[in-house]
XYZ file of C-alpha atoms in Angstrom:
164
model
C 108.652 115.125 64.852
C 111.401 112.751 63.636
C 110.233 111.231 60.321
C 111.394 107.604 60.819
C 109.487 107.412 64.106
C 106.407 109.022 62.574
C 106.357 106.467 59.772
C 106.890 103.562 62.209
C 104.076 104.789 64.469
C 101.749 105.284 61.494
C 102.384 101.726 60.235
C 101.760 100.030 63.586
C 98.254 99.941 65.033
C 97.686 101.124 68.597
C 97.337 97.547 69.837
C 99.207 94.960 67.769
C 97.878 91.442 67.243
C 100.781 89.914 69.191
C 100.198 91.959 72.358
C 99.067 89.153 74.666
C 102.188 87.123 73.917
C 104.593 90.091 74.073
C 103.507 91.091 77.572
C 103.890 87.592 79.013
C 106.599 87.424 81.712
C 106.970 91.217 81.728
C 107.560 92.848 85.092
C 105.297 95.711 86.177
C 107.514 98.623 87.202
C 104.902 101.347 87.728
C 101.141 101.730 87.848
C 99.071 104.903 87.938
C 95.577 106.040 87.095
C 94.018 109.385 86.248
C 90.717 110.793 85.139
C 90.602 111.777 81.469
C 90.121 115.539 81.102
C 88.228 115.472 77.831
C 85.478 113.138 79.003
C 84.270 113.253 82.601
C 83.449 109.573 82.994
C 86.599 108.050 81.443
C 89.532 106.785 83.525
C 92.977 105.950 82.191
C 95.022 103.190 83.837
C 98.702 102.999 82.888
C 101.042 100.073 83.483
C 104.751 100.403 82.764
C 106.284 96.993 82.021
C 109.843 95.861 81.504
C 110.179 93.017 79.067
C 112.486 90.258 80.153
C 115.507 89.871 77.899
C 116.305 86.421 76.482
C 119.798 86.696 77.999
C 118.279 86.947 81.462
C 116.027 83.936 80.900
C 118.897 81.649 79.894
C 121.457 82.601 82.534
C 119.263 83.589 85.451
C 119.705 80.384 87.405
C 123.461 80.045 86.812
C 124.852 83.164 88.511
C 123.990 86.658 89.601
C 124.462 89.400 87.036
C 124.783 93.162 87.423
C 121.781 95.153 86.199
C 121.893 95.835 82.461
C 121.644 99.588 82.955
C 125.046 99.684 84.710
C 126.946 98.092 81.812
C 126.821 101.133 79.529
C 126.775 104.776 80.578
C 124.684 105.765 77.555
C 121.956 103.182 78.141
C 118.391 104.441 78.080
C 116.746 103.368 81.373
C 113.448 102.842 79.529
C 114.918 100.462 76.952
C 112.948 97.203 76.738
C 110.023 98.885 78.510
C 106.495 99.365 77.262
C 103.462 101.269 78.483
C 100.010 99.707 78.512
C 97.222 102.309 78.690
C 93.723 101.038 79.355
C 90.863 103.538 79.258
C 87.684 102.460 81.066
C 84.221 103.982 81.248
C 84.243 104.076 85.068
C 86.781 103.868 87.856
C 87.778 100.284 88.632
C 89.657 99.272 91.756
C 93.036 97.789 90.790
C 95.200 96.067 93.417
C 98.894 96.908 93.716
C 100.839 94.822 91.186
C 104.130 96.737 90.999
C 107.049 94.323 91.070
C 104.898 91.409 89.905
C 105.066 89.573 86.563
C 102.249 89.248 84.004
C 101.481 85.600 83.317
C 98.196 86.067 81.421
C 96.852 88.956 79.334
C 93.645 88.626 77.321
C 91.369 91.030 75.479
C 87.812 89.827 74.882
C 84.435 91.283 74.061
C 82.591 92.788 77.026
C 79.296 91.441 78.309
C 77.433 94.358 76.692
C 78.980 93.413 73.291
C 79.920 97.071 72.669
C 83.246 97.327 74.481
C 86.288 95.277 75.399
C 87.121 93.290 78.517
C 90.746 93.027 79.671
C 91.956 90.323 82.028
C 95.451 90.198 83.510
C 96.938 87.761 86.015
C 100.107 88.667 87.908
C 102.451 86.354 89.826
C 105.482 87.012 92.002
C 107.860 85.256 89.595
C 107.894 84.634 85.833
C 106.648 81.389 84.326
C 109.548 79.476 82.793
C 109.346 77.477 79.574
C 107.711 74.096 79.981
C 105.839 74.999 83.161
C 102.157 75.819 83.218
C 101.108 78.818 85.304
C 98.560 78.269 88.022
C 95.903 80.828 87.245
C 93.979 80.115 90.443
C 96.893 81.680 92.340
C 98.148 85.189 91.738
C 96.513 88.593 91.496
C 93.737 88.875 88.927
C 92.653 92.174 87.379
C 89.503 92.315 85.247
C 88.572 95.601 83.577
C 85.128 95.704 82.020
C 83.912 97.758 80.102
C 87.080 99.049 78.412
C 86.920 101.963 76.024
C 90.417 101.564 74.510
C 93.670 99.650 74.943
C 96.977 101.053 73.716
C 100.493 99.689 73.965
C 103.501 101.984 73.493
C 107.085 100.822 73.125
C 109.861 102.776 74.845
C 110.747 104.619 71.621
C 107.166 105.808 70.930
C 106.658 109.615 71.171
C 103.757 109.198 73.649
C 105.804 107.028 76.015
C 106.456 109.056 79.202
C 110.161 109.643 79.741
C 111.884 108.712 82.995
C 113.903 111.937 82.858
C 110.937 114.267 83.313
């Protein structure tokens, strides 16, 4: 494996401390779930998010812009994307949230005090600076009990490529 990436992955924990704030206003592009082969009762839920660029936030209301991926032929389509993998002890029904924006992401201690609890709220549009999101509206996903939570940036070796 490429040494600079190995050293960067080794330095960063699987779930950084700033995760809840980094996923805010990210758009969910894909969602899938699968049963973990190694352990029969574990389920893995994967969310592919695209982080919103600061350029888009500033100029979004002024005029329409072409998609960023059309500006450069050599652009990686997964740039500014991240993958959130949540492993749960049982299957949990998750509503369809593709195309929606994360407005709240929290990780707490589960009710059994042995696992984690993940709560996400999705809205149709991002929350702009200065406005408070209405958490009573939107799609709420609560996963409890959670075995592990991992967040991979687009350059991470375990991030699934769009070319496969």
